[in-house]
Every structure is written in structure tokens, then in C-alpha cells.
PDB file of C-alpha atoms in Angstrom:
ATOM      1  CA  MET A   1     286.584 203.843 189.063  1.00  0.00           C
ATOM      2  CA  LYS A   2     289.518 201.568 189.800  1.00  0.00           C
ATOM      3  CA  ASP A   3     289.524 197.901 188.876  1.00  0.00           C
ATOM      4  CA  GLY A   4     287.874 195.875 191.604  1.00  0.00           C
ATOM      5  CA  ASP A   5     285.912 198.829 192.991  1.00  0.00           C
ATOM      6  CA  SER A   6     282.165 198.407 193.329  1.00  0.00           C
ATOM      7  CA  PRO A   7     279.439 201.054 193.177  1.00  0.00           C
ATOM      8  CA  LEU A   8     279.060 200.544 196.915  1.00  0.00           C
ATOM      9  CA  SER A   9     282.606 201.714 197.536  1.00  0.00           C
ATOM     10  CA  GLN A  10     281.904 205.003 195.730  1.00  0.00           C
ATOM     11  CA  GLU A  11     278.977 206.123 197.914  1.00  0.00           C
ATOM     12  CA  PRO A  12     278.841 207.324 201.517  1.00  0.00           C
ATOM     13  CA  ARG A  13     278.625 204.663 204.167  1.00  0.00           C
ATOM     14  CA  ASN A  14     275.107 204.950 205.549  1.00  0.00           C
ATOM     15  CA  ILE A  15     274.089 203.170 208.742  1.00  0.00           C
ATOM     16  CA  TYR A  16     271.665 200.313 208.133  1.00  0.00           C
ATOM     17  CA  GLY A  17     270.082 197.736 210.371  1.00  0.00           C
ATOM     18  CA  GLY A  18     268.267 194.503 209.802  1.00  0.00           C
ATOM     19  CA  GLN A  19     266.501 191.553 211.321  1.00  0.00           C
ATOM     20  CA  ALA A  20     266.504 187.841 210.680  1.00  0.00           C
ATOM     21  CA  VAL A  21     263.153 186.302 209.752  1.00  0.00           C
ATOM     22  CA  ILE A  22     262.060 182.769 208.936  1.00  0.00           C
ATOM     23  CA  GLU A  23     264.219 181.652 205.985  1.00  0.00           C
ATOM     24  CA  GLY A  24     265.267 185.198 205.209  1.00  0.00           C
ATOM     25  CA  VAL A  25     266.452 188.641 206.240  1.00  0.00           C
ATOM     26  CA  MET A  26     264.842 192.082 206.506  1.00  0.00           C
ATOM     27  CA  PHE A  27     266.852 195.267 205.997  1.00  0.00           C
ATOM     28  CA  ALA A  28     265.617 198.727 206.951  1.00  0.00           C
ATOM     29  CA  GLY A  29     266.565 201.486 204.548  1.00  0.00           C
ATOM     30  CA  LYS A  30     265.946 205.213 204.601  1.00  0.00           C
ATOM     31  CA  HIS A  31     262.796 204.963 202.506  1.00  0.00           C
ATOM     32  CA  VAL A  32     261.828 201.281 202.517  1.00  0.00           C
ATOM     33  CA  ASN A  33     262.044 198.059 204.530  1.00  0.00           C
ATOM     34  CA  VAL A  34     262.752 194.974 202.425  1.00  0.00           C
ATOM     35  CA  THR A  35     262.541 191.314 203.337  1.00  0.00           C
ATOM     36  CA  ALA A  36     263.896 188.524 201.151  1.00  0.00           C
ATOM     37  CA  VAL A  37     262.982 184.913 201.903  1.00  0.00           C
ATOM     38  CA  ARG A  38     264.017 181.749 200.135  1.00  0.00           C
ATOM     39  CA  ARG A  39     261.069 179.587 199.179  1.00  0.00           C
ATOM     40  CA  LYS A  40     261.117 175.816 199.032  1.00  0.00           C
ATOM     41  CA  ASN A  41     261.424 175.944 195.227  1.00  0.00           C
ATOM     42  CA  ASN A  42     264.729 177.801 195.828  1.00  0.00           C
ATOM     43  CA  GLU A  43     263.428 181.121 194.488  1.00  0.00           C
ATOM     44  CA  ILE A  44     263.771 184.344 196.463  1.00  0.00           C
ATOM     45  CA  MET A  45     260.610 186.263 197.296  1.00  0.00           C
ATOM     46  CA  PHE A  46     260.605 189.921 198.350  1.00  0.00           C
ATOM     47  CA  TYR A  47     258.319 191.869 200.655  1.00  0.00           C
ATOM     48  CA  GLU A  48     258.720 195.642 200.398  1.00  0.00           C
ATOM     49  CA  VAL A  49     257.125 198.201 202.727  1.00  0.00           C
ATOM     50  CA  PRO A  50     257.774 201.943 202.258  1.00  0.00           C
ATOM     51  CA  ARG A  51     258.872 203.625 205.460  1.00  0.00           C
ATOM     52  CA  THR A  52     256.532 206.283 206.748  1.00  0.00           C
ATOM     53  CA  SER A  53     256.893 208.214 209.965  1.00  0.00           C
ATOM     54  CA  GLN A  54     254.816 210.916 211.559  1.00  0.00           C
ATOM     55  CA  PRO A  55     256.568 214.296 212.016  1.00  0.00           C
ATOM     56  CA  PHE A  56     255.821 214.022 215.727  1.00  0.00           C
ATOM     57  CA  LEU A  57     257.767 210.742 215.963  1.00  0.00           C
ATOM     58  CA  GLN A  58     260.645 212.192 213.966  1.00  0.00           C
ATOM     59  CA  LYS A  59     260.955 214.998 216.512  1.00  0.00           C
ATOM     60  CA  LEU A  60     260.912 212.505 219.387  1.00  0.00           C
ATOM     61  CA  LYS A  61     263.725 210.536 217.728  1.00  0.00           C
ATOM     62  CA  LYS A  62     266.005 213.542 218.154  1.00  0.00           C
ATOM     63  CA  ILE A  63     265.563 213.677 221.930  1.00  0.00           C
ATOM     64  CA  PRO A  64     268.116 211.619 223.939  1.00  0.00           C
ATOM     65  CA  LEU A  65     266.576 208.872 226.106  1.00  0.00           C
ATOM     66  CA  ILE A  66     263.179 209.333 224.411  1.00  0.00           C
ATOM     67  CA  ARG A  67     264.505 208.408 220.962  1.00  0.00           C
ATOM     68  CA  GLY A  68     265.558 204.977 222.152  1.00  0.00           C
ATOM     69  CA  ILE A  69     262.082 204.033 223.368  1.00  0.00           C
ATOM     70  CA  VAL A  70     260.435 205.352 220.195  1.00  0.00           C
ATOM     71  CA  GLY A  71     262.934 203.503 218.010  1.00  0.00           C
ATOM     72  CA  ILE A  72     262.525 200.240 219.910  1.00  0.00           C
ATOM     73  CA  LEU A  73     258.729 200.271 219.700  1.00  0.00           C
ATOM     74  CA  GLU A  74     258.819 201.248 216.036  1.00  0.00           C
ATOM     75  CA  SER A  75     261.302 198.465 215.261  1.00  0.00           C
ATOM     76  CA  SER A  76     259.139 195.936 217.120  1.00  0.00           C
ATOM     77  CA  ALA A  77     256.088 196.982 215.115  1.00  0.00           C
ATOM     78  CA  LYS A  78     257.802 196.929 211.715  1.00  0.00           C
ATOM     79  CA  GLY A  79     259.751 193.782 212.504  1.00  0.00           C
ATOM     80  CA  SER A  80     256.566 191.918 213.395  1.00  0.00           C
ATOM     81  CA  GLN A  81     255.087 192.662 209.978  1.00  0.00           C
ATOM     82  CA  HIS A  82     258.090 191.201 208.185  1.00  0.00           C
ATOM     83  CA  LEU A  83     258.397 188.255 210.546  1.00  0.00           C
ATOM     84  CA  ASN A  84     254.757 187.350 210.016  1.00  0.00           C
ATOM     85  CA  PHE A  85     255.202 187.651 206.256  1.00  0.00           C
ATOM     86  CA  SER A  86     258.068 185.180 206.386  1.00  0.00           C
ATOM     87  CA  MET A  87     256.038 182.836 208.588  1.00  0.00           C
ATOM     88  CA  GLU A  88     253.189 182.930 206.071  1.00  0.00           C
ATOM     89  CA  ALA A  89     255.569 182.040 203.255  1.00  0.00           C
ATOM     90  CA  TYR A  90     257.128 179.248 205.316  1.00  0.00           C
ATOM     91  CA  ALA A  91     253.747 177.823 206.299  1.00  0.00           C
ATOM     92  CA  GLU A  92     252.592 177.934 202.678  1.00  0.00           C
ATOM     93  CA  ASP A  93     255.668 175.991 201.579  1.00  0.00           C
ATOM     94  CA  GLU A  94     255.142 173.405 204.306  1.00  0.00           C
ATOM     95  CA  THR A  95     251.514 172.768 203.374  1.00  0.00           C
ATOM     96  CA  GLN A  96     251.778 173.153 199.601  1.00  0.00           C
ATOM     97  CA  SER A  97     251.185 169.924 197.673  1.00  0.00           C
ATOM     98  CA  GLU A  98     253.734 168.719 195.159  1.00  0.00           C
ATOM     99  CA  ASP A  99     251.483 169.384 192.190  1.00  0.00           C
ATOM    100  CA  ALA A 100     250.648 172.944 193.291  1.00  0.00           C
ATOM    101  CA  PRO A 101     252.081 175.783 191.198  1.00  0.00           C
ATOM    102  CA  PRO A 102     255.332 177.278 192.517  1.00  0.00           C
ATOM    103  CA  ALA A 103     255.133 180.372 194.657  1.00  0.00           C
ATOM    104  CA  LYS A 104     255.439 183.591 192.693  1.00  0.00           C
ATOM    105  CA  THR A 105     258.345 185.860 193.489  1.00  0.00           C
ATOM    106  CA  ASP A 106     258.817 189.611 193.533  1.00  0.00           C
ATOM    107  CA  LYS A 107     255.088 190.085 194.107  1.00  0.00           C
ATOM    108  CA  PRO A 108     254.651 191.359 197.653  1.00  0.00           C
ATOM    109  CA  GLU A 109     251.183 192.663 196.820  1.00  0.00           C
ATOM    110  CA  LYS A 110     250.045 189.044 196.360  1.00  0.00           C
ATOM    111  CA  SER A 111     250.788 188.055 199.937  1.00  0.00           C
ATOM    112  CA  GLY A 112     247.206 188.663 201.019  1.00  0.00           C
ATOM    113  CA  TRP A 113     248.019 191.364 203.551  1.00  0.00           C
ATOM    114  CA  SER A 114     245.306 193.943 204.125  1.00  0.00           C
ATOM    115  CA  LEU A 115     245.552 197.235 206.014  1.00  0.00           C
ATOM    116  CA  SER A 116     243.660 195.771 208.954  1.00  0.00           C
ATOM    117  CA  MET A 117     246.050 192.802 209.100  1.00  0.00           C
ATOM    118  CA  ILE A 118     249.094 195.077 209.053  1.00  0.00           C
ATOM    119  CA  VAL A 119     247.669 197.261 211.824  1.00  0.00           C
ATOM    120  CA  GLY A 120     246.821 194.160 213.853  1.00  0.00           C
ATOM    121  CA  VAL A 121     250.297 192.706 213.488  1.00  0.00           C
ATOM    122  CA  THR A 122     251.852 196.080 214.333  1.00  0.00           C
ATOM    123  CA  VAL A 123     249.878 196.363 217.551  1.00  0.00           C
ATOM    124  CA  ALA A 124     250.606 192.721 218.405  1.00  0.00           C
ATOM    125  CA  GLY A 125     254.328 193.294 217.871  1.00  0.00           C
ATOM    126  CA  ILE A 126     254.405 196.260 220.237  1.00  0.00           C
ATOM    127  CA  LEU A 127     252.335 194.476 222.868  1.00  0.00           C
ATOM    128  CA  SER A 128     254.504 191.358 222.609  1.00  0.00           C
ATOM    129  CA  PHE A 129     257.642 193.414 223.157  1.00  0.00           C
ATOM    130  CA  ILE A 130     256.149 195.197 226.170  1.00  0.00           C
ATOM    131  CA  ALA A 131     254.868 191.926 227.645  1.00  0.00           C
ATOM    132  CA  GLY A 132     258.250 190.270 227.159  1.00  0.00           C
ATOM    133  CA  LYS A 133     260.106 193.127 228.826  1.00  0.00           C
ATOM    134  CA  LEU A 134     257.668 193.125 231.744  1.00  0.00           C
ATOM    135  CA  VAL A 135     258.102 189.382 232.305  1.00  0.00           C
ATOM    136  CA  PHE A 136     261.879 189.636 231.984  1.00  0.00           C
ATOM    137  CA  THR A 137     261.870 192.533 234.463  1.00  0.00           C
ATOM    138  CA  VAL A 138     259.383 191.246 237.024  1.00  0.00           C
ATOM    139  CA  VAL A 139     260.201 187.528 237.298  1.00  0.00           C
ATOM    140  CA  PRO A 140     263.927 187.886 238.247  1.00  0.00           C
ATOM    141  CA  ALA A 141     263.008 190.509 240.869  1.00  0.00           C
ATOM    142  CA  VAL A 142     260.394 188.199 242.410  1.00  0.00           C
ATOM    143  CA  VAL A 143     262.720 185.172 242.338  1.00  0.00           C
ATOM    144  CA  GLU A 144     265.558 187.110 243.977  1.00  0.00           C
ATOM    145  CA  GLU A 145     263.232 188.480 246.650  1.00  0.00           C
ATOM    146  CA  LEU A 146     261.857 185.032 247.455  1.00  0.00           C
ATOM    147  CA  LEU A 147     265.318 183.408 247.619  1.00  0.00           C
ATOM    148  CA  PHE A 148     267.434 186.154 249.198  1.00  0.00           C
ATOM    149  CA  GLY A 149     265.026 188.814 250.460  1.00  0.00           C
ATOM    150  CA  GLN A 150     265.678 188.025 254.126  1.00  0.00           C
ATOM    151  CA  THR A 151     269.349 187.048 253.765  1.00  0.00           C
ATOM    152  CA  PHE A 152     270.923 190.521 253.822  1.00  0.00           C
ATOM    153  CA  SER A 153     269.886 194.173 253.582  1.00  0.00           C
ATOM    154  CA  ASN A 154     272.368 195.630 251.093  1.00  0.00           C
ATOM    155  CA  ARG A 155     270.261 196.835 248.125  1.00  0.00           C
ATOM    156  CA  ILE A 156     273.205 196.900 245.724  1.00  0.00           C
ATOM    157  CA  VAL A 157     273.953 193.237 246.386  1.00  0.00           C
ATOM    158  CA  HIS A 158     270.263 192.410 245.848  1.00  0.00           C
ATOM    159  CA  ASN A 159     270.355 194.252 242.519  1.00  0.00           C
ATOM    160  CA  LEU A 160     273.522 192.448 241.442  1.00  0.00           C
ATOM    161  CA  ILE A 161     271.981 189.059 242.232  1.00  0.00           C
ATOM    162  CA  GLU A 162     268.827 190.079 240.375  1.00  0.00           C
ATOM    163  CA  GLY A 163     270.961 190.989 237.373  1.00  0.00           C
ATOM    164  CA  LEU A 164     272.732 187.627 237.511  1.00  0.00           C
ATOM    165  CA  ILE A 165     269.364 185.846 237.627  1.00  0.00           C
ATOM    166  CA  LYS A 166     268.249 187.819 234.563  1.00  0.00           C
ATOM    167  CA  ILE A 167     271.380 186.835 232.665  1.00  0.00           C
ATOM    168  CA  LEU A 168     270.983 183.206 233.721  1.00  0.00           C
ATOM    169  CA  PHE A 169     267.359 183.180 232.555  1.00  0.00           C
ATOM    170  CA  LEU A 170     268.353 184.805 229.282  1.00  0.00           C
ATOM    171  CA  LEU A 171     271.217 182.432 228.522  1.00  0.00           C
ATOM    172  CA  THR A 172     269.134 179.387 229.430  1.00  0.00           C
ATOM    173  CA  TYR A 173     266.238 180.539 227.253  1.00  0.00           C
ATOM    174  CA  LEU A 174     268.457 181.308 224.262  1.00  0.00           C
ATOM    175  CA  TYR A 175     270.313 178.017 224.563  1.00  0.00           C
ATOM    176  CA  ILE A 176     267.120 175.957 224.741  1.00  0.00           C
ATOM    177  CA  ILE A 177     265.445 177.604 221.747  1.00  0.00           C
ATOM    178  CA  SER A 178     268.673 177.458 219.730  1.00  0.00           C
ATOM    179  CA  LEU A 179     268.430 173.658 219.845  1.00  0.00           C
ATOM    180  CA  THR A 180     265.302 173.698 217.655  1.00  0.00           C
ATOM    181  CA  PRO A 181     266.038 173.463 213.902  1.00  0.00           C
ATOM    182  CA  ILE A 182     263.936 176.473 212.864  1.00  0.00           C
ATOM    183  CA  VAL A 183     265.507 178.785 215.472  1.00  0.00           C
ATOM    184  CA  LYS A 184     268.982 177.533 214.595  1.00  0.00           C
ATOM    185  CA  ARG A 185     268.350 178.553 210.976  1.00  0.00           C
ATOM    186  CA  LEU A 186     266.925 181.871 212.179  1.00  0.00           C
ATOM    187  CA  PHE A 187     270.165 182.494 214.067  1.00  0.00           C
ATOM    188  CA  GLN A 188     272.124 181.602 210.916  1.00  0.00           C
ATOM    189  CA  TYR A 189     270.221 184.254 208.992  1.00  0.00           C
ATOM    190  CA  HIS A 190     270.966 186.623 211.872  1.00  0.00           C
ATOM    191  CA  GLY A 191     274.652 185.934 211.295  1.00  0.00           C
ATOM    192  CA  ALA A 192     274.201 186.479 207.545  1.00  0.00           C
ATOM    193  CA  GLU A 193     272.571 189.853 208.218  1.00  0.00           C
ATOM    194  CA  HIS A 194     275.538 190.970 210.329  1.00  0.00           C
ATOM    195  CA  LYS A 195     278.052 189.796 207.741  1.00  0.00           C
ATOM    196  CA  VAL A 196     276.371 191.745 204.939  1.00  0.00           C
ATOM    197  CA  ILE A 197     276.221 194.950 206.987  1.00  0.00           C
ATOM    198  CA  SER A 198     279.895 194.568 207.950  1.00  0.00           C
ATOM    199  CA  ALA A 199     280.888 193.963 204.315  1.00  0.00           C
ATOM    200  CA  TYR A 200     278.900 197.008 203.203  1.00  0.00           C
ATOM    201  CA  GLU A 201     280.471 199.183 205.910  1.00  0.00           C
ATOM    202  CA  ALA A 202     283.915 197.974 204.779  1.00  0.00           C
ATOM    203  CA  GLY A 203     283.102 199.028 201.214  1.00  0.00           C
ATOM    204  CA  VAL A 204     283.782 195.668 199.565  1.00  0.00           C
ATOM    205  CA  PRO A 205     281.673 194.224 196.709  1.00  0.00           C
ATOM    206  CA  LEU A 206     278.764 192.221 198.097  1.00  0.00           C
ATOM    207  CA  THR A 207     279.581 188.764 196.830  1.00  0.00           C
ATOM    208  CA  VAL A 208     279.026 185.603 198.840  1.00  0.00           C
ATOM    209  CA  ALA A 209     282.757 184.962 199.096  1.00  0.00           C
ATOM    210  CA  ASN A 210     283.500 188.498 200.291  1.00  0.00           C
ATOM    211  CA  VAL A 211     280.657 188.573 202.803  1.00  0.00           C
ATOM    212  CA  GLN A 212     281.597 185.203 204.292  1.00  0.00           C
ATOM    213  CA  ARG A 213     285.010 186.602 205.257  1.00  0.00           C
ATOM    214  CA  PHE A 214     283.433 188.903 207.848  1.00  0.00           C
ATOM    215  CA  THR A 215     282.482 188.056 211.415  1.00  0.00           C
ATOM    216  CA  ARG A 216     278.894 187.222 212.310  1.00  0.00           C
ATOM    217  CA  LEU A 217     279.137 189.545 215.344  1.00  0.00           C
ATOM    218  CA  HIS A 218     278.256 193.250 215.177  1.00  0.00           C
ATOM    219  CA  TYR A 219     278.352 196.054 217.739  1.00  0.00           C
ATOM    220  CA  ARG A 220     274.931 197.520 216.831  1.00  0.00           C
ATOM    221  CA  CYS A 221     273.036 194.261 217.293  1.00  0.00           C
ATOM    222  CA  GLY A 222     269.893 194.163 219.413  1.00  0.00           C
ATOM    223  CA  SER A 223     271.513 191.374 221.422  1.00  0.00           C
ATOM    224  CA  SER A 224     273.949 193.963 222.745  1.00  0.00           C
ATOM    225  CA  PHE A 225     271.002 196.106 223.771  1.00  0.00           C
ATOM    226  CA  ILE A 226     269.616 193.243 225.875  1.00  0.00           C
ATOM    227  CA  VAL A 227     272.886 192.943 227.792  1.00  0.00           C
ATOM    228  CA  PHE A 228     273.102 196.686 228.363  1.00  0.00           C
ATOM    229  CA  SER A 229     269.522 196.786 229.646  1.00  0.00           C
ATOM    230  CA  VAL A 230     270.487 194.274 232.356  1.00  0.00           C
ATOM    231  CA  LEU A 231     273.656 196.127 233.364  1.00  0.00           C
ATOM    232  CA  VAL A 232     272.027 199.565 233.246  1.00  0.00           C
ATOM    233  CA  GLY A 233     269.093 198.258 235.272  1.00  0.00           C
ATOM    234  CA  VAL A 234     271.410 197.118 238.071  1.00  0.00           C
ATOM    235  CA  ILE A 235     272.850 200.632 238.301  1.00  0.00           C
ATOM    236  CA  ILE A 236     269.574 202.557 238.086  1.00  0.00           C
ATOM    237  CA  TYR A 237     267.715 200.318 240.550  1.00  0.00           C
ATOM    238  CA  SER A 238     270.484 200.905 243.104  1.00  0.00           C
ATOM    239  CA  PHE A 239     269.290 204.493 243.564  1.00  0.00           C
ATOM    240  CA  PHE A 240     265.900 203.326 244.861  1.00  0.00           C
ATOM    241  CA  THR A 241     264.839 201.463 247.984  1.00  0.00           C
ATOM    242  CA  TRP A 242     261.825 199.268 248.673  1.00  0.00           C
ATOM    243  CA  ASP A 243     260.083 197.830 251.714  1.00  0.00           C
ATOM    244  CA  SER A 244     258.257 194.896 250.139  1.00  0.00           C
ATOM    245  CA  MET A 245     258.462 192.624 247.122  1.00  0.00           C
ATOM    246  CA  TRP A 246     255.481 194.324 245.464  1.00  0.00           C
ATOM    247  CA  GLU A 247     257.019 197.756 245.935  1.00  0.00           C
ATOM    248  CA  ARG A 248     260.218 196.412 244.397  1.00  0.00           C
ATOM    249  CA  VAL A 249     258.276 195.118 241.372  1.00  0.00           C
ATOM    250  CA  TYR A 250     256.313 198.358 241.107  1.00  0.00           C
ATOM    251  CA  ILE A 251     259.499 200.436 241.041  1.00  0.00           C
ATOM    252  CA  ARG A 252     261.004 198.295 238.296  1.00  0.00           C
ATOM    253  CA  ILE A 253     257.934 198.615 236.104  1.00  0.00           C
ATOM    254  CA  LEU A 254     257.908 202.398 236.518  1.00  0.00           C
ATOM    255  CA  LEU A 255     261.635 202.613 235.757  1.00  0.00           C
ATOM    256  CA  LEU A 256     261.480 200.321 232.704  1.00  0.00           C
ATOM    257  CA  PRO A 257     261.245 203.229 230.179  1.00  0.00           C
ATOM    258  CA  VAL A 258     264.226 204.892 231.878  1.00  0.00           C
ATOM    259  CA  VAL A 259     266.274 201.687 231.708  1.00  0.00           C
ATOM    260  CA  LEU A 260     265.429 201.210 228.021  1.00  0.00           C
ATOM    261  CA  GLY A 261     266.267 204.815 227.172  1.00  0.00           C
ATOM    262  CA  VAL A 262     269.610 204.790 228.975  1.00  0.00           C
ATOM    263  CA  SER A 263     270.483 201.367 227.526  1.00  0.00           C
ATOM    264  CA  TYR A 264     269.882 202.661 224.005  1.00  0.00           C
ATOM    265  CA  GLU A 265     272.155 205.651 224.591  1.00  0.00           C
ATOM    266  CA  THR A 266     274.794 203.344 226.073  1.00  0.00           C
ATOM    267  CA  LEU A 267     274.656 201.151 222.979  1.00  0.00           C
ATOM    268  CA  ARG A 268     275.097 204.192 220.725  1.00  0.00           C
ATOM    269  CA  PHE A 269     278.034 205.341 222.857  1.00  0.00           C
ATOM    270  CA  THR A 270     279.849 201.998 222.783  1.00  0.00           C
ATOM    271  CA  ASN A 271     279.284 201.671 219.039  1.00  0.00           C
ATOM    272  CA  ALA A 272     280.867 205.093 218.507  1.00  0.00           C
ATOM    273  CA  LEU A 273     283.918 203.946 220.486  1.00  0.00           C
ATOM    274  CA  ARG A 274     284.338 200.545 218.859  1.00  0.00           C
ATOM    275  CA  ASP A 275     287.390 201.734 216.881  1.00  0.00           C
ATOM    276  CA  VAL A 276     289.149 203.070 220.000  1.00  0.00           C
ATOM    277  CA  PRO A 277     291.458 200.216 221.072  1.00  0.00           C
ATOM    278  CA  VAL A 278     291.299 200.880 224.817  1.00  0.00           C
ATOM    279  CA  LEU A 279     287.498 201.306 224.898  1.00  0.00           C
ATOM    280  CA  ARG A 280     286.448 198.465 222.587  1.00  0.00           C
ATOM    281  CA  PHE A 281     285.821 196.284 225.639  1.00  0.00           C
ATOM    282  CA  LEU A 282     282.647 198.296 226.417  1.00  0.00           C
ATOM    283  CA  GLY A 283     280.854 196.433 223.635  1.00  0.00           C
ATOM    284  CA  PHE A 284     282.241 192.990 224.471  1.00  0.00           C
ATOM    285  CA  PRO A 285     279.299 191.771 226.642  1.00  0.00           C
ATOM    286  CA  GLY A 286     276.914 192.241 223.708  1.00  0.00           C
ATOM    287  CA  LEU A 287     279.306 190.505 221.341  1.00  0.00           C
ATOM    288  CA  TRP A 288     279.592 187.560 223.727  1.00  0.00           C
ATOM    289  CA  LEU A 289     275.805 187.180 223.805  1.00  0.00           C
ATOM    290  CA  GLN A 290     275.745 187.190 220.007  1.00  0.00           C
ATOM    291  CA  LYS A 291     277.704 183.962 220.103  1.00  0.00           C
ATOM    292  CA  LEU A 292     274.365 182.460 221.176  1.00  0.00           C
ATOM    293  CA  THR A 293     271.995 184.555 219.042  1.00  0.00           C
ATOM    294  CA  THR A 294     273.947 184.134 215.792  1.00  0.00           C
ATOM    295  CA  LYS A 295     275.267 181.093 213.967  1.00  0.00           C
ATOM    296  CA  GLU A 296     277.594 180.807 210.983  1.00  0.00           C
ATOM    297  CA  PRO A 297     275.428 180.992 207.835  1.00  0.00           C
ATOM    298  CA  ASN A 298     275.869 178.879 204.727  1.00  0.00           C
ATOM    299  CA  ASP A 299     276.385 180.395 201.281  1.00  0.00           C
ATOM    300  CA  GLU A 300     272.699 180.178 200.318  1.00  0.00           C
ATOM    301  CA  GLN A 301     271.672 182.090 203.427  1.00  0.00           C
ATOM    302  CA  VAL A 302     274.275 184.769 202.736  1.00  0.00           C
ATOM    303  CA  ALA A 303     272.972 185.030 199.160  1.00  0.00           C
ATOM    304  CA  VAL A 304     269.452 185.731 200.470  1.00  0.00           C
ATOM    305  CA  SER A 305     270.811 188.398 202.809  1.00  0.00           C
ATOM    306  CA  ILE A 306     272.724 190.044 199.961  1.00  0.00           C
ATOM    307  CA  ALA A 307     269.612 189.979 197.764  1.00  0.00           C
ATOM    308  CA  SER A 308     267.573 191.681 200.478  1.00  0.00           C
ATOM    309  CA  PHE A 309     270.212 194.350 201.107  1.00  0.00           C
ATOM    310  CA  GLU A 310     270.784 195.143 197.437  1.00  0.00           C
ATOM    311  CA  ARG A 311     267.042 195.308 196.789  1.00  0.00           C
ATOM    312  CA  MET A 312     266.714 197.751 199.680  1.00  0.00           C
ATOM    313  CA  LEU A 313     269.542 199.916 198.333  1.00  0.00           C
ATOM    314  CA  GLU A 314     268.030 199.907 194.842  1.00  0.00           C
ATOM    315  CA  ILE A 315     264.582 201.008 196.035  1.00  0.00           C
ATOM    316  CA  ASP A 316     266.111 203.547 198.426  1.00  0.00           C
ATOM    317  CA  ARG A 317     267.959 205.180 195.541  1.00  0.00           C
ATOM    318  CA  GLN A 318     264.845 205.245 193.355  1.00  0.00           C
ATOM    319  CA  MET A 319     262.652 206.694 196.103  1.00  0.00           C
ATOM    320  CA  GLY A 320     265.375 209.158 197.098  1.00  0.00           C
ATOM    321  CA  LYS A 321     265.454 210.590 193.550  1.00  0.00           C
ATOM    322  CA  THR A 322     261.686 211.136 193.523  1.00  0.00           C
ATOM    323  CA  ALA A 323     261.419 212.472 197.078  1.00  0.00           C
TER     324      ALA A 323
END
């Protein structure tokens, strides 16, 4: 090994993803999902959940269009578990008295989570995602129909205006919530997650100084998926006609799985082309949106993200040897 090389630079570059949580970051490995959160006493606490998947789901993940929907729902379910864990830790810190003993670290089994709670949170995460997508799909269609339904008859123009309304709603929503302190910090951890993944993919040692040199924007981010779902929806909806507002809404609900599946494949395609100079622009809309959904993290937030990622890699290696 050459001077300055790290163990990371000697192993294949695997593809990893993550998610920002309250005061921390979750990373999804091949065998385990790990969340690290910084407690108020400045210690880092870990929550580790082995990854399990039914053979039936694994087969579905190999089918184009279908794999995107399965992956999205699975990510929503798993992400909700880790987000709720971080919220529990945050709430405990906020209500803990000064003379209470400090929170224990590295003891995920002490978090009080039971099987029934995990199942409940999983179901709630999936339902929340579906409800959010339905609202984001239905409301812009209704608003456009009410404002411009009788103005002209060109369906493509109607779909374009509907897409613009969706983007306007999205940008307004993200801007408003980003003004709250807790969401601003969440977006900082989102930026820290992206920086760590970029540093890992570049093969540099994961130190705070090295990680901070990388951009907070990343092509594989879920924010990019949101943009693609709007653009893909405009195209797909243009192949269908409607005679009333309710028929228009009905069509969009039925086509929602198709839009999600195609959007996922589009995101994979643009990510594969991100190193082609002429085609890099395909991923730009998602990167622009990330300027709202990510903020520059401080060194402590980057340190938490590094701790989560390295813990995930360590457990992945251990579980990989025993598999």
C-alpha cells in the first residue's frame, strides 16, 4: 500500500445510498442499515438494522420499471424506522433533565423498539409516501383544471402547466420548511451524507477535511427523482385524454406507478451518463433542486456522517464473511 492510501482505496467501489435523519445520517449497506446520531452530550449513538429481503422482492428488483416501485416503497419503509429512531433520541435529549444520566451509546437494543413498533412504523412510512404522492399528483391537476380548464383545448399545454404548478408547489414547500431550524439542520446532514458518498466513490480517506472538499450535490439523490417524476409525468400524461376533471384525476392516479417506474429508470440512466460531458446536463434539474434540499454541513455533522458510513462498512464486512 502506498503512503497516503487508505483501506477504502484498495477495495471495489460499491454503490451506497443514505438518508438524513434528525441530528444524524443513515447509510444503507449490503447487509445492514446504520444510523448515527449526535446526542446532546456530544456522543454519537448508533442504530443498526440488518437488511433482510424476501426472495420474491429480490426477483422483482431485477425487472425494469417494477424494480423502481419496489425500491421506493422499501426505502420509505426502512427510512421511516431510522427517522423515528432519530426523533426518539432527539425528543429524549430535549426533555431530559440536567441531572439525568447521559444517554448510552452504541446500544441500539436499548432504544425500546419492539417488533410491533417496527412493523407499525414500516407500514406508516409506506402509507405516508403513497399519501404524499397522491396529494402531489392530484392537487396540481385539480388546480390547473379549475384555473385553465376552459381556456384552451390542447392537452399537452395543460400538462405542461400542470407540471409547472407541481414544481411551484414543490419549491414553495421546500423553501418554507427550510426556514425552520430543525429542517435546516436536516438539510445540512443531507449535504454531509452526499459529501461522504462522493469522497468514498473518489477513493480518498474519509477524514473531515477530505470530505468537506466535495460538493453537497449528488446525481443519485432522491431529490433528482422528484424532478424526474414531474417531467416524466408531463410526457406520459400527454398520451391520454380526459373529458372531465375527475377523469383527469382518475387517470393520473392509475398512471402513478408507471410514472414512478419510468422516473426511476430515467434517474439510473442519467446517473450512468454523468461522466459523459455532453450528456451531463440530463441530471442538472435534480442537482438544481438539491440546492434547496441540501445545505453546507459543519465539521461536526460531517463527522457524524463519516461515523455512520464507516460503521456500516465495518458491519457489512463482518456479515459478508459469515454469510
